[in-house]
Short mmCIF file of N, CA and C in Angstrom, two decimals:
data_model
loop_
_atom_site.label_atom_id
_atom_site.label_comp_id
_atom_site.label_asym_id
_atom_site.label_seq_id
_atom_site.Cartn_x
_atom_site.Cartn_y
_atom_site.Cartn_z
N MET V 11 -1.96 -14.18 -25.11
CA MET V 11 -1.22 -14.06 -24.46
C MET V 11 -0.96 -15.80 -24.74
N LYS V 12 0.15 -17.13 -26.20
CA LYS V 12 -0.02 -17.99 -26.55
C LYS V 12 1.51 -18.99 -25.97
N PHE V 13 0.78 -19.71 -25.12
CA PHE V 13 2.25 -20.93 -25.29
C PHE V 13 2.47 -21.05 -25.91
N ASP V 14 4.92 -21.00 -26.17
CA ASP V 14 5.84 -20.58 -26.54
C ASP V 14 6.00 -22.26 -25.72
N PRO V 15 6.14 -23.61 -26.16
CA PRO V 15 7.03 -24.61 -25.45
C PRO V 15 8.38 -24.08 -25.82
N GLN V 16 8.89 -23.40 -26.17
CA GLN V 16 10.48 -23.82 -26.28
C GLN V 16 10.64 -22.98 -25.02
N LYS V 17 10.25 -21.36 -24.25
CA LYS V 17 10.13 -20.08 -24.18
C LYS V 17 10.13 -20.83 -22.61
N TYR V 18 8.12 -22.10 -22.31
CA TYR V 18 8.39 -22.16 -20.94
C TYR V 18 8.81 -24.10 -20.75
N HIS V 19 9.03 -24.45 -22.08
CA HIS V 19 9.40 -25.87 -21.87
C HIS V 19 10.35 -26.81 -20.30
N ARG V 20 9.83 -27.22 -18.87
CA ARG V 20 10.90 -27.75 -18.45
C ARG V 20 11.26 -28.51 -18.54
N ARG V 21 13.12 -29.08 -18.58
CA ARG V 21 13.78 -30.39 -18.71
C ARG V 21 13.59 -31.35 -17.57
N SER V 22 13.26 -32.62 -17.88
CA SER V 22 12.74 -33.63 -17.37
C SER V 22 14.39 -33.83 -16.06
N ILE V 23 14.61 -33.70 -15.05
CA ILE V 23 16.13 -34.87 -15.14
C ILE V 23 15.22 -36.17 -15.09
N ARG V 24 14.16 -36.92 -15.30
CA ARG V 24 14.14 -38.27 -15.30
C ARG V 24 14.81 -39.11 -16.26
N VAL V 25 15.46 -40.16 -16.34
CA VAL V 25 16.15 -41.53 -17.28
C VAL V 25 14.44 -41.69 -18.16
N PRO V 26 14.52 -40.40 -19.17
CA PRO V 26 13.92 -40.96 -20.64
C PRO V 26 13.17 -42.78 -20.06
N ASP V 27 12.83 -42.43 -20.61
CA ASP V 27 11.56 -44.83 -20.73
C ASP V 27 12.27 -45.46 -19.51
N TYR V 28 12.52 -45.10 -18.11
CA TYR V 28 12.72 -45.62 -17.18
C TYR V 28 12.10 -45.66 -16.89
N ASP V 29 11.30 -47.45 -15.97
CA ASP V 29 10.41 -47.58 -14.98
C ASP V 29 10.84 -47.01 -14.49
N TYR V 30 10.26 -46.07 -13.23
CA TYR V 30 11.41 -45.71 -11.71
C TYR V 30 9.10 -46.25 -10.98
N SER V 31 9.58 -47.59 -10.93
CA SER V 31 8.94 -48.58 -10.72
C SER V 31 9.17 -50.17 -10.08
N GLN V 32 10.36 -50.10 -11.37
CA GLN V 32 10.46 -51.25 -11.06
C GLN V 32 11.98 -51.38 -9.79
N PRO V 33 11.65 -52.61 -9.05
CA PRO V 33 12.47 -52.55 -7.71
C PRO V 33 14.67 -52.23 -8.02
N GLY V 34 14.38 -51.40 -6.70
CA GLY V 34 15.90 -51.26 -6.64
C GLY V 34 15.68 -50.59 -5.50
N ALA V 35 17.23 -49.28 -5.46
CA ALA V 35 16.73 -48.65 -4.49
C ALA V 35 17.50 -47.23 -5.41
N TYR V 36 16.78 -45.86 -4.36
CA TYR V 36 16.51 -44.35 -5.46
C TYR V 36 16.64 -43.36 -4.07
N PHE V 37 17.70 -42.96 -4.59
CA PHE V 37 17.84 -41.56 -3.24
C PHE V 37 17.24 -40.48 -3.39
N ILE V 38 16.29 -39.65 -3.24
CA ILE V 38 15.84 -38.59 -3.31
C ILE V 38 15.56 -37.64 -2.23
N THR V 39 15.75 -35.77 -3.39
CA THR V 39 16.15 -35.07 -2.82
C THR V 39 15.71 -34.01 -2.64
N ILE V 40 14.47 -33.71 -2.07
CA ILE V 40 12.93 -32.70 -2.06
C ILE V 40 13.39 -31.63 -1.57
N VAL V 41 13.11 -30.46 -2.33
CA VAL V 41 14.38 -29.25 -1.91
C VAL V 41 12.69 -28.11 -1.26
N THR V 42 12.50 -27.38 -0.39
CA THR V 42 11.33 -26.49 0.00
C THR V 42 11.59 -24.93 -1.04
N ARG V 43 10.79 -24.35 -1.32
CA ARG V 43 10.46 -23.56 -2.27
C ARG V 43 11.52 -21.79 -1.83
N GLY V 44 12.04 -21.24 -2.15
CA GLY V 44 13.33 -20.47 -2.18
C GLY V 44 14.04 -20.92 -1.16
N ARG V 45 13.61 -21.84 -1.50
CA ARG V 45 15.84 -22.46 -0.24
C ARG V 45 14.62 -21.92 1.40
N GLU V 46 14.05 -21.71 1.44
CA GLU V 46 13.66 -21.38 2.97
C GLU V 46 13.21 -22.99 4.25
N CYS V 47 14.44 -21.78 4.88
CA CYS V 47 14.52 -22.47 6.39
C CYS V 47 12.91 -22.42 7.36
N LEU V 48 12.27 -24.05 6.83
CA LEU V 48 10.81 -23.87 7.20
C LEU V 48 10.99 -25.15 8.64
N PHE V 49 12.28 -26.16 8.41
CA PHE V 49 11.88 -27.16 8.93
C PHE V 49 12.73 -27.87 10.35
N GLY V 50 13.24 -26.17 11.11
CA GLY V 50 14.21 -26.17 11.92
C GLY V 50 15.47 -25.56 12.17
N GLU V 51 16.61 -26.28 12.95
CA GLU V 51 17.51 -25.25 12.88
C GLU V 51 18.48 -26.23 13.10
N ILE V 52 19.58 -26.09 12.85
CA ILE V 52 20.57 -26.83 13.33
C ILE V 52 21.31 -25.78 14.41
N LYS V 53 21.78 -26.81 15.41
CA LYS V 53 22.67 -26.50 17.28
C LYS V 53 23.35 -27.63 17.36
N ASP V 54 24.58 -26.77 17.60
CA ASP V 54 25.13 -28.28 18.02
C ASP V 54 25.16 -29.54 17.56
N GLY V 55 24.89 -28.91 16.40
CA GLY V 55 26.08 -30.21 15.06
C GLY V 55 24.00 -31.37 15.61
N GLU V 56 23.25 -31.09 15.74
CA GLU V 56 22.49 -31.58 15.82
C GLU V 56 21.06 -30.71 15.51
N MET V 57 20.32 -32.03 14.19
CA MET V 57 18.83 -31.39 13.53
C MET V 57 17.19 -30.93 14.77
N HIS V 58 17.44 -30.05 15.15
CA HIS V 58 16.42 -29.97 16.06
C HIS V 58 15.08 -29.35 15.17
N LEU V 59 14.19 -30.69 14.61
CA LEU V 59 12.54 -30.57 13.42
C LEU V 59 11.45 -29.46 14.98
N ASN V 60 11.78 -28.61 13.88
CA ASN V 60 10.16 -28.19 14.36
C ASN V 60 8.95 -28.73 14.51
N ASP V 61 7.80 -28.30 14.23
CA ASP V 61 6.30 -28.68 13.68
C ASP V 61 6.48 -29.89 12.23
N SER V 62 6.50 -27.92 11.84
CA SER V 62 7.03 -28.78 10.01
C SER V 62 7.75 -29.92 10.24
N GLY V 63 8.62 -29.67 10.68
CA GLY V 63 10.24 -30.17 10.04
C GLY V 63 9.18 -32.14 11.33
N ARG V 64 8.16 -32.50 12.35
CA ARG V 64 7.40 -33.54 11.88
C ARG V 64 6.99 -33.83 11.93
N ILE V 65 6.15 -32.96 10.67
CA ILE V 65 5.57 -33.79 10.39
C ILE V 65 5.95 -34.16 8.73
N VAL V 66 7.25 -33.64 8.49
CA VAL V 66 7.84 -34.05 6.89
C VAL V 66 7.98 -35.40 7.76
N TRP V 67 9.11 -35.22 9.06
CA TRP V 67 9.53 -37.14 8.81
C TRP V 67 8.96 -37.64 9.32
N ASP V 68 7.18 -37.71 9.83
CA ASP V 68 5.63 -38.83 10.29
C ASP V 68 5.30 -39.35 8.72
N VAL V 69 5.30 -38.08 8.11
CA VAL V 69 4.82 -38.60 6.85
C VAL V 69 6.06 -39.06 5.94
N TRP V 70 6.52 -39.03 5.33
CA TRP V 70 8.38 -39.90 5.12
C TRP V 70 7.96 -41.46 5.59
N ASN V 71 8.59 -41.85 7.47
CA ASN V 71 7.65 -42.58 7.80
C ASN V 71 6.73 -43.52 7.68
N SER V 72 5.64 -42.81 7.20
CA SER V 72 4.11 -43.34 6.62
C SER V 72 4.91 -44.31 5.56
N LEU V 73 5.51 -44.16 4.88
CA LEU V 73 4.89 -44.62 3.66
C LEU V 73 4.96 -45.82 3.26
N PRO V 74 5.75 -46.50 3.89
CA PRO V 74 5.43 -48.26 3.91
C PRO V 74 3.52 -48.88 4.07
N THR V 75 3.70 -47.98 4.47
CA THR V 75 2.13 -48.53 4.84
C THR V 75 1.24 -47.91 4.48
N ARG V 76 1.69 -46.86 3.24
CA ARG V 76 0.48 -46.44 2.46
C ARG V 76 0.52 -47.76 1.28
N TYR V 77 2.06 -47.36 0.48
CA TYR V 77 2.92 -48.03 -0.44
C TYR V 77 3.94 -49.42 0.09
N PRO V 78 2.85 -50.93 0.26
CA PRO V 78 3.76 -51.56 0.99
C PRO V 78 5.04 -52.31 0.67
N GLN V 79 4.58 -51.80 -1.29
CA GLN V 79 6.01 -52.81 -2.09
C GLN V 79 7.39 -51.01 -1.66
N ILE V 80 7.25 -51.05 -1.05
CA ILE V 80 8.54 -49.89 -0.65
C ILE V 80 9.16 -49.73 0.53
N LYS V 81 10.17 -49.86 0.79
CA LYS V 81 10.65 -50.13 1.73
C LYS V 81 12.41 -48.86 2.82
N LEU V 82 12.02 -48.00 3.46
CA LEU V 82 13.19 -46.45 3.90
C LEU V 82 13.80 -46.69 4.05
N GLY V 83 15.34 -45.80 4.23
CA GLY V 83 16.39 -46.32 3.72
C GLY V 83 16.99 -45.17 4.88
N ALA V 84 18.32 -45.41 4.40
CA ALA V 84 18.60 -43.17 5.47
C ALA V 84 17.60 -42.36 5.05
N ALA V 85 17.41 -41.28 5.78
CA ALA V 85 16.88 -39.95 5.23
C ALA V 85 16.99 -39.20 6.96
N VAL V 86 17.05 -38.31 6.23
CA VAL V 86 17.63 -36.71 7.30
C VAL V 86 16.75 -36.10 6.26
N VAL V 87 15.28 -34.67 7.07
CA VAL V 87 14.84 -33.89 7.57
C VAL V 87 16.28 -32.71 7.78
N MET V 88 16.69 -31.43 7.19
CA MET V 88 16.87 -29.82 6.81
C MET V 88 16.14 -29.32 7.08
N PRO V 89 16.72 -28.14 7.82
CA PRO V 89 15.85 -26.84 7.77
C PRO V 89 15.29 -26.34 7.41
N ASN V 90 15.96 -26.89 4.74
CA ASN V 90 15.29 -26.38 4.19
C ASN V 90 15.02 -26.85 3.18
N HIS V 91 15.67 -29.06 3.61
CA HIS V 91 15.62 -29.68 1.80
C HIS V 91 14.90 -31.16 3.13
N PHE V 92 14.86 -31.97 2.17
CA PHE V 92 14.73 -33.71 3.10
C PHE V 92 14.80 -35.02 1.85
N HIS V 93 16.28 -35.39 2.09
CA HIS V 93 16.84 -36.26 1.97
C HIS V 93 16.62 -37.74 2.12
N GLY V 94 16.58 -38.86 1.32
CA GLY V 94 15.58 -40.14 1.65
C GLY V 94 16.09 -40.88 0.37
N ASN V 95 16.48 -42.62 1.12
CA ASN V 95 16.61 -43.69 0.57
C ASN V 95 15.27 -44.20 -0.13
N VAL V 96 14.96 -44.55 -1.19
CA VAL V 96 13.44 -45.84 -0.58
C VAL V 96 13.95 -46.91 -1.81
N ILE V 97 13.04 -48.13 -1.61
CA ILE V 97 13.60 -48.97 -2.26
C ILE V 97 12.54 -50.32 -1.90
N ILE V 98 12.63 -49.63 -3.33
CA ILE V 98 11.57 -50.11 -3.77
C ILE V 98 11.24 -51.90 -4.46
N ASN V 99 11.07 -53.22 -3.35
CA ASN V 99 10.85 -54.36 -3.47
C ASN V 99 10.47 -55.19 -4.78
N GLU V 100 10.43 -56.45 -4.98
CA GLU V 100 8.68 -56.63 -5.81
C GLU V 100 7.27 -57.23 -4.68
N ASN V 101 6.95 -56.18 -6.77
CA ASN V 101 5.76 -55.67 -6.07
C ASN V 101 5.19 -57.40 -5.06
N PRO V 102 4.05 -56.91 -4.06
CA PRO V 102 3.83 -58.23 -3.26
C PRO V 102 2.35 -58.14 -3.62
N VAL V 103 1.65 -59.74 -3.38
CA VAL V 103 0.82 -59.62 -3.56
C VAL V 103 -0.48 -58.80 -3.29
N GLY V 104 -1.75 -58.76 -4.43
CA GLY V 104 -2.39 -57.34 -5.01
C GLY V 104 -1.93 -56.70 -5.16
N VAL V 105 -0.22 -56.48 -5.46
CA VAL V 105 -0.30 -54.97 -6.60
C VAL V 105 -0.48 -55.56 -7.57
N ILE V 106 -0.40 -54.58 -8.20
CA ILE V 106 -0.51 -54.80 -9.86
C ILE V 106 0.29 -53.99 -10.75
N PRO V 107 1.36 -54.72 -11.27
CA PRO V 107 2.57 -53.91 -12.00
C PRO V 107 2.12 -52.82 -13.21
N VAL V 108 2.99 -51.91 -13.15
CA VAL V 108 2.97 -50.89 -14.12
C VAL V 108 3.08 -51.52 -15.68
N GLY V 109 3.91 -51.81 -15.97
CA GLY V 109 4.28 -52.90 -17.54
C GLY V 109 2.54 -52.92 -17.24
N ALA V 110 2.12 -53.80 -16.77
CA ALA V 110 0.23 -55.09 -17.35
C ALA V 110 -0.74 -53.80 -17.48
N ILE V 111 -0.69 -52.71 -17.41
CA ILE V 111 -1.97 -51.98 -17.51
C ILE V 111 -2.10 -51.90 -18.68
N HIS V 112 -1.69 -51.65 -19.60
CA HIS V 112 -2.58 -50.48 -21.44
C HIS V 112 -3.19 -49.70 -21.05
N GLU V 113 -1.78 -48.22 -20.70
CA GLU V 113 -2.94 -47.37 -20.72
C GLU V 113 -2.63 -46.52 -21.30
N SER V 114 -2.17 -44.59 -21.66
CA SER V 114 -2.01 -43.99 -21.76
C SER V 114 0.17 -43.64 -21.75
N PRO V 115 1.19 -43.63 -22.21
CA PRO V 115 1.71 -43.37 -21.51
C PRO V 115 2.39 -42.23 -20.31
N LEU V 116 1.53 -41.06 -20.36
CA LEU V 116 1.31 -40.53 -19.04
C LEU V 116 0.70 -40.72 -18.31
N ARG V 117 -0.99 -41.37 -18.69
CA ARG V 117 -1.09 -42.36 -17.00
C ARG V 117 -0.19 -43.02 -16.17
N GLU V 118 0.72 -43.75 -17.46
CA GLU V 118 1.24 -45.02 -17.37
C GLU V 118 2.89 -44.53 -15.93
N ARG V 119 2.87 -42.98 -17.09
CA ARG V 119 4.48 -42.57 -15.81
C ARG V 119 3.43 -42.33 -14.48
N ARG V 120 2.69 -41.54 -14.69
CA ARG V 120 2.03 -41.31 -13.33
C ARG V 120 1.47 -41.88 -12.48
N ARG V 121 1.74 -43.47 -12.30
CA ARG V 121 1.80 -44.42 -11.32
C ARG V 121 3.23 -45.15 -11.61
N MET V 122 3.94 -44.44 -11.80
CA MET V 122 5.15 -45.10 -11.08
C MET V 122 5.55 -44.73 -9.67
N THR V 123 6.01 -45.75 -8.37
CA THR V 123 5.72 -45.30 -7.80
C THR V 123 7.19 -44.28 -7.36
N ILE V 124 8.16 -44.08 -7.65
CA ILE V 124 8.56 -42.56 -7.22
C ILE V 124 7.92 -41.33 -7.24
N PRO V 125 8.15 -40.73 -8.31
CA PRO V 125 7.40 -39.82 -8.12
C PRO V 125 5.95 -39.67 -7.91
N ILE V 126 5.11 -40.92 -7.37
CA ILE V 126 3.82 -41.23 -6.15
C ILE V 126 4.36 -41.09 -5.24
N VAL V 127 5.47 -41.07 -5.35
CA VAL V 127 5.62 -41.34 -3.03
C VAL V 127 6.05 -40.10 -2.66
N VAL V 128 7.52 -39.36 -3.99
CA VAL V 128 7.30 -38.09 -4.16
C VAL V 128 6.33 -36.77 -4.08
N GLY V 129 5.59 -37.30 -4.92
CA GLY V 129 3.98 -36.74 -5.11
C GLY V 129 3.93 -36.60 -3.02
N TYR V 130 3.17 -37.09 -2.44
CA TYR V 130 2.27 -37.95 -2.23
C TYR V 130 2.80 -36.88 -0.77
N VAL V 131 4.50 -37.20 -0.70
CA VAL V 131 4.86 -36.67 0.20
C VAL V 131 4.68 -34.98 0.29
N LYS V 132 5.54 -34.51 -1.20
CA LYS V 132 4.87 -33.14 -1.23
C LYS V 132 2.92 -32.70 -0.57
N MET V 133 3.00 -33.74 -1.41
CA MET V 133 1.41 -32.57 -0.89
C MET V 133 0.43 -32.95 0.46
N ASN V 134 0.50 -33.81 1.49
CA ASN V 134 0.94 -34.18 2.84
C ASN V 134 1.25 -33.69 3.58
N THR V 135 2.25 -33.27 3.48
CA THR V 135 3.36 -32.52 4.28
C THR V 135 3.44 -30.83 3.75
N ALA V 136 2.85 -29.83 2.58
CA ALA V 136 2.37 -28.83 2.25
C ALA V 136 1.28 -28.67 3.39
N LYS V 137 -0.01 -29.43 2.46
CA LYS V 137 -1.34 -29.53 3.46
C LYS V 137 -1.47 -29.33 4.62
N ARG V 138 -0.90 -30.02 5.52
CA ARG V 138 -0.64 -30.45 6.64
C ARG V 138 0.33 -29.30 7.79
N ILE V 139 1.72 -28.87 6.80
CA ILE V 139 2.54 -27.54 7.48
C ILE V 139 1.38 -25.96 7.48
N ASN V 140 1.04 -25.66 5.72
CA ASN V 140 0.39 -24.62 5.65
C ASN V 140 -1.36 -24.42 6.62
N GLU V 141 -1.99 -26.18 7.65
CA GLU V 141 -3.21 -25.89 8.31
C GLU V 141 -2.53 -25.18 9.65
N ILE V 142 -0.44 -26.09 10.32
CA ILE V 142 -0.75 -25.28 11.55
C ILE V 142 0.21 -23.90 11.32
N LEU V 143 0.11 -23.01 10.07
CA LEU V 143 1.14 -22.43 9.87
C LEU V 143 0.43 -20.79 9.57
N GLY V 144 -1.30 -21.37 8.75
CA GLY V 144 -2.77 -20.68 8.68
C GLY V 144 -1.84 -19.83 7.18
N SER V 145 -1.70 -20.86 6.72
CA SER V 145 -0.47 -20.32 5.08
C SER V 145 -2.50 -21.16 4.03
N GLN V 146 -3.02 -21.86 3.96
CA GLN V 146 -3.06 -22.82 2.87
C GLN V 146 -3.33 -22.27 1.10
N GLY V 147 -2.35 -22.88 0.74
CA GLY V 147 -1.97 -22.77 -0.51
C GLY V 147 -0.99 -21.66 -1.35
N ILE V 148 -0.12 -22.18 -0.03
CA ILE V 148 0.69 -21.37 0.34
C ILE V 148 2.03 -22.23 -0.82
N PRO V 149 3.08 -22.54 -1.44
CA PRO V 149 2.79 -23.88 -1.90
C PRO V 149 4.27 -24.22 -0.18
N VAL V 150 5.44 -25.24 -0.20
CA VAL V 150 6.12 -25.28 0.64
C VAL V 150 8.06 -25.63 -0.15
N TRP V 151 7.28 -26.28 -1.40
CA TRP V 151 8.45 -27.11 -1.33
C TRP V 151 9.15 -27.00 -3.25
N GLN V 152 9.68 -26.70 -3.66
CA GLN V 152 10.17 -26.59 -4.80
C GLN V 152 8.92 -27.44 -6.32
N ARG V 153 8.73 -26.86 -7.12
CA ARG V 153 8.04 -27.88 -8.47
C ARG V 153 8.54 -29.14 -8.33
N ASN V 154 9.84 -29.37 -8.55
CA ASN V 154 10.53 -30.63 -9.38
C ASN V 154 11.21 -31.75 -7.92
N TYR V 155 11.95 -32.65 -7.74
CA TYR V 155 12.61 -32.74 -6.98
C TYR V 155 14.26 -33.62 -7.57
N TYR V 156 14.57 -33.99 -7.50
CA TYR V 156 16.35 -34.59 -7.85
C TYR V 156 15.47 -36.46 -7.25
N GLU V 157 15.94 -36.95 -8.05
CA GLU V 157 16.07 -38.04 -7.96
C GLU V 157 17.71 -38.92 -8.42
N HIS V 158 18.00 -39.67 -7.86
CA HIS V 158 18.69 -40.86 -8.63
C HIS V 158 19.41 -42.21 -8.39
N ILE V 159 18.72 -43.50 -8.86
CA ILE V 159 19.29 -44.24 -9.29
C ILE V 159 19.30 -44.68 -8.27
N ILE V 160 20.99 -45.53 -7.50
CA ILE V 160 21.19 -46.17 -6.81
C ILE V 160 21.15 -47.05 -7.99
N ARG V 161 22.70 -47.43 -8.33
CA ARG V 161 23.01 -48.78 -9.55
C ARG V 161 23.80 -50.16 -8.38
N ASP V 162 24.81 -50.25 -7.05
CA ASP V 162 25.55 -50.86 -6.30
C ASP V 162 25.44 -50.32 -5.32
N ASP V 163 25.76 -51.92 -5.08
CA ASP V 163 26.05 -51.26 -2.49
C ASP V 163 26.58 -50.28 -2.53
N GLU V 164 27.73 -49.80 -3.11
CA GLU V 164 29.22 -48.94 -3.23
C GLU V 164 28.31 -47.61 -3.09
N GLU V 165 27.53 -47.45 -4.13
CA GLU V 165 26.57 -46.72 -4.41
C GLU V 165 26.03 -46.06 -3.11
N HIS V 166 25.28 -47.16 -3.03
CA HIS V 166 24.25 -47.18 -1.25
C HIS V 166 24.95 -47.34 -0.67
N ASN V 167 25.63 -47.08 -0.03
CA ASN V 167 26.98 -47.02 1.23
C ASN V 167 27.42 -46.12 1.24
N ARG V 168 28.00 -45.51 0.28
CA ARG V 168 29.02 -44.33 0.03
C ARG V 168 26.66 -42.70 0.25
N ILE V 169 25.74 -43.01 -0.36
CA ILE V 169 25.32 -42.39 -0.28
C ILE V 169 24.27 -42.17 0.76
N HIS V 170 24.43 -43.27 2.06
CA HIS V 170 23.58 -43.99 2.96
C HIS V 170 25.01 -42.83 3.48
N LEU V 171 26.27 -42.17 4.14
CA LEU V 171 27.20 -42.09 4.29
C LEU V 171 27.00 -40.15 4.82
N TYR V 172 26.40 -40.43 2.97
CA TYR V 172 26.19 -38.50 2.46
C TYR V 172 25.03 -37.65 3.61
N ILE V 173 23.92 -38.99 3.67
CA ILE V 173 23.23 -38.49 4.13
C ILE V 173 23.34 -38.53 5.71
N GLU V 174 24.06 -39.47 6.58
CA GLU V 174 24.36 -39.09 7.46
C GLU V 174 25.44 -37.68 8.39
N ALA V 175 25.53 -37.35 6.91
CA ALA V 175 26.72 -36.84 7.28
C ALA V 175 26.29 -34.72 6.90
N ASN V 176 24.94 -35.19 6.51
CA ASN V 176 24.42 -33.63 6.08
C ASN V 176 24.61 -33.33 7.22
N ILE V 177 23.48 -32.92 8.27
CA ILE V 177 23.58 -32.77 8.78
C ILE V 177 25.45 -32.04 9.52
N GLU V 178 26.51 -32.63 9.69
CA GLU V 178 27.54 -31.94 10.26
C GLU V 178 28.10 -31.90 9.02
N ASN V 179 27.80 -31.37 7.70
CA ASN V 179 28.31 -30.64 6.70
C ASN V 179 27.71 -29.53 6.49
N TRP V 180 26.55 -29.02 6.52
CA TRP V 180 25.30 -27.70 7.36
C TRP V 180 26.12 -26.98 6.62
N VAL V 181 26.75 -26.76 7.21
CA VAL V 181 27.64 -25.14 7.41
C VAL V 181 28.12 -24.92 6.60
N MET V 182 28.74 -26.55 5.26
CA MET V 182 29.49 -25.36 3.92
C MET V 182 28.35 -26.41 2.56
N ASP V 183 27.46 -26.41 3.01
CA ASP V 183 25.93 -26.61 2.18
C ASP V 183 25.60 -26.06 1.13
N ASP V 184 25.84 -26.52 -0.26
CA ASP V 184 24.89 -25.61 -0.72
C ASP V 184 23.41 -25.64 -0.60
N GLU V 185 22.56 -25.68 -0.02
CA GLU V 185 21.42 -25.54 0.13
C GLU V 185 21.30 -24.46 1.66
N ASN V 186 22.52 -24.23 2.23
CA ASN V 186 22.61 -23.60 3.05
C ASN V 186 22.44 -21.84 3.00
N PRO V 187 21.47 -21.67 3.15
CA PRO V 187 21.36 -19.44 2.59
C PRO V 187 22.19 -18.79 4.02
N VAL V 188 22.60 -19.61 4.68
CA VAL V 188 24.40 -18.49 5.72
C VAL V 188 25.35 -19.61 5.66
N LYS V 189 25.58 -20.15 4.58
CA LYS V 189 26.50 -19.90 4.07
C LYS V 189 27.87 -19.63 4.19
N ALA V 190 28.84 -20.47 5.20
CA ALA V 190 29.95 -19.96 5.39
C ALA V 190 31.30 -19.33 3.68
N THR V 191 31.26 -18.51 3.81
CA THR V 191 32.05 -18.70 2.06
C THR V 191 33.62 -17.89 2.59
#
């Protein structure tokens, strides 16, 4: 069987030639594989995290320690997905900017902050969740993720309110597998 790039090519949702390590704010959504509700449930208008959901929350909150150039904004763990804002600050002392490294475009792309942060979250949460569930090697997350470059304060405020309202809007959320029709 020969690989057919026309048949198996996945369209990138990334902005072509955009440097995802440059200072700015980014909205990220990561969805579980098959939209399976792995992280807890919403009861009486509150998200009740289970052990898997607490792992996602803990890994998310540990990110600024690992990546000192980022700050975390609003975030929420939902039953089958996660939303969060990442703010990339100017590079602190000791961090080499991506543009200063002369490597192949693929290797340089892999050094970009947002894909690295999302990859770290997905890899470490999946590993820890699979350990507690006894399901090593089983994918927890969908292959890709959604990211949006936040361009101004108005957009940042709108996304912040969206994240805050996510729990109360769960009943009608497209990610809710039992959404009311």
